[in-house]
Coordinates of C-alpha atoms (C1' of nucleotides) in Angstrom, one line a residue:
Chain A
M1 CA 98.6 81.2 88.6
N2 CA 100.7 79.8 91.4
V3 CA 104.0 81.0 92.7
N4 CA 104.8 77.4 93.6
D5 CA 104.8 76.6 89.9
K6 CA 108.5 76.6 89.0
D7 CA 108.0 78.0 85.5
Y8 CA 106.0 80.8 86.9
R9 CA 108.8 81.9 89.2
E10 CA 111.5 81.2 86.7
R11 CA 110.1 83.7 84.2
V12 CA 110.5 86.4 86.8
Y13 CA 114.0 85.3 87.8
E14 CA 115.2 85.1 84.2
I15 CA 114.5 88.8 83.8
V16 CA 116.0 89.8 87.2
R17 CA 119.2 87.9 86.4
Q18 CA 119.6 90.1 83.3
I19 CA 119.7 93.4 85.2
P20 CA 123.2 94.8 84.9
V21 CA 125.2 95.7 88.0
G22 CA 124.4 99.2 89.0
N23 CA 120.9 99.2 87.4
V24 CA 117.4 98.5 88.8
M25 CA 113.9 97.5 87.6
T26 CA 110.5 98.0 89.3
Y27 CA 108.0 95.3 90.2
G28 CA 105.4 96.9 88.0
Q29 CA 107.7 97.0 85.0
I30 CA 108.5 93.3 85.3
S31 CA 104.8 92.5 85.7
M32 CA 104.0 94.5 82.5
I33 CA 106.7 92.6 80.5
L34 CA 105.5 89.2 81.7
G35 CA 101.9 90.2 81.1
E36 CA 98.9 88.0 81.9
G37 CA 98.7 86.6 85.4
Y38 CA 101.4 88.8 86.7
T39 CA 100.9 92.0 88.8
A40 CA 103.3 94.1 90.8
R41 CA 102.0 92.4 94.0
T42 CA 102.7 89.0 92.4
I43 CA 106.2 89.9 91.5
G44 CA 106.9 90.9 95.1
Y45 CA 105.5 87.7 96.3
V46 CA 107.7 85.7 93.9
M47 CA 110.8 87.7 95.0
H48 CA 110.5 86.9 98.6
G49 CA 111.1 83.3 97.7
A50 CA 114.1 84.2 95.5
D51 CA 117.4 82.4 96.1
S52 CA 119.7 85.3 97.1
D53 CA 122.7 83.5 95.7
K54 CA 121.2 83.0 92.2
V55 CA 119.1 86.1 91.8
P56 CA 120.2 89.8 92.2
W57 CA 117.0 90.5 94.2
Q58 CA 118.3 93.8 95.4
R59 CA 118.0 95.3 91.9
V60 CA 114.2 95.1 92.1
I61 CA 112.6 98.1 93.8
N62 CA 109.3 99.9 93.8
S63 CA 108.1 102.4 91.1
Q64 CA 109.0 105.4 93.3
G65 CA 112.7 104.4 93.3
K66 CA 112.7 103.3 96.9
C67 CA 113.4 100.0 98.6
S68 CA 110.4 98.4 100.3
T69 CA 111.9 95.7 102.4
G70 CA 111.3 97.4 105.7
R71 CA 108.8 95.1 107.2
L72 CA 110.1 91.6 106.4
T73 CA 112.8 89.2 107.2
I74 CA 115.4 91.3 105.4
P75 CA 117.3 93.8 107.6
V76 CA 116.2 97.4 106.9
N77 CA 118.5 99.2 104.6
L78 CA 120.4 96.1 103.4
Q79 CA 118.9 96.4 99.9
Q80 CA 119.9 100.0 99.6
E81 CA 123.4 99.3 100.9
L82 CA 123.9 96.6 98.4
L83 CA 122.8 98.9 95.6
E84 CA 124.9 101.7 96.7
A85 CA 127.9 99.4 96.7
E86 CA 127.1 98.8 93.0
G87 CA 127.0 102.5 92.2
V88 CA 123.3 103.3 92.5
V89 CA 122.9 106.7 94.2
F90 CA 120.1 107.3 96.8
N91 CA 119.1 110.7 98.1
D92 CA 118.6 111.6 101.7
K93 CA 115.0 110.3 101.5
G94 CA 116.1 106.8 100.3
K95 CA 115.1 107.4 96.8
C96 CA 117.2 106.9 93.6
D97 CA 116.9 108.5 90.2
L98 CA 115.0 106.0 88.1
G99 CA 115.6 108.1 85.0
K100 CA 119.3 107.2 85.5
F101 CA 119.4 103.7 86.9
L102 CA 116.2 102.0 85.6
W103 CA 117.0 99.3 83.1
S104 CA 114.9 97.6 80.5
P105 CA 115.5 94.3 78.8
A106 CA 116.2 94.3 75.0
G107 CA 112.9 94.6 73.2
F108 CA 111.1 96.3 76.1
E109 CA 112.7 99.7 76.1
P110 CA 110.2 102.5 76.5
E111 CA 109.2 103.6 73.0
D112 CA 107.7 107.0 73.4
E113 CA 107.9 110.0 75.6
A114 CA 104.8 108.9 77.6
Q115 CA 106.4 105.6 78.5
T116 CA 109.7 107.2 79.3
T117 CA 107.9 109.4 81.7
L118 CA 106.1 106.5 83.2
F119 CA 109.2 104.4 83.7
S120 CA 111.2 107.2 85.3
R121 CA 108.5 108.6 87.5
Chain B
dA18 C1' 84.4 79.7 101.6
dA19 C1' 85.4 84.3 104.0
dC20 C1' 88.9 87.4 105.6
dT21 C1' 93.5 89.3 106.1
dT22 C1' 97.9 90.5 104.5
dG23 C1' 101.5 91.8 101.7
dA24 C1' 109.4 93.1 98.8
dC25 C1' 103.0 97.0 94.6
dG26 C1' 100.9 101.0 91.8
dA27 C1' 98.1 105.1 90.5
dG28 C1' 95.4 109.0 91.8
dG29 C1' 93.7 112.6 94.8
dG30 C1' 94.1 115.8 98.8
Chain C
dC9 C1' 106.5 115.4 99.5
dC10 C1' 103.5 112.7 102.9
dC11 C1' 99.2 110.2 103.6
dC12 C1' 95.1 107.7 102.4
dT13 C1' 92.1 104.9 99.4
dC14 C1' 91.4 101.6 96.1
dG15 C1' 92.4 98.1 92.7
dC16 C1' 95.2 94.1 92.3
dC17 C1' 96.2 88.7 92.9
dA18 C1' 97.9 84.9 95.4
dA19 C1' 98.8 82.7 100.3
dG20 C1' 97.9 81.6 104.7
dT21 C1' 94.4 81.0 108.4

DNA sequence: AACTTGACGAGGG
DNA sequence: CCCCTCGCCAAGT
């Protein structure tokens, strides 16, 4: 798998574009939906090449409900600020309530208690 | 071809 | 809740 392959990246962006304003998804969740060849790390790699005008990249955060953009080209806190402007609430430790803001595409909603717990951890 | 480095995730202390 | 370790997979050197 190669992130330079357009189709490979597009499959990720297609999902990200579907996330409604004020909601978020996690890297791991997206990788599980896309399945083979994709891992949380891969999704992150694809996202750094995302066109910020075409993809709501800020709506993809880590599984702990925090933004993990600290060490790269993106200004620290920018992602969180963009999300807060959309209505996502973060606590004093920079964490948001995934049980409340996490979104899943049609057909991929968590089906049982176990998954619900997993997704909102 | 070996080694390092991530916009990651889960588990243990 | 913080910190560390390990597994993960693709890129850059």
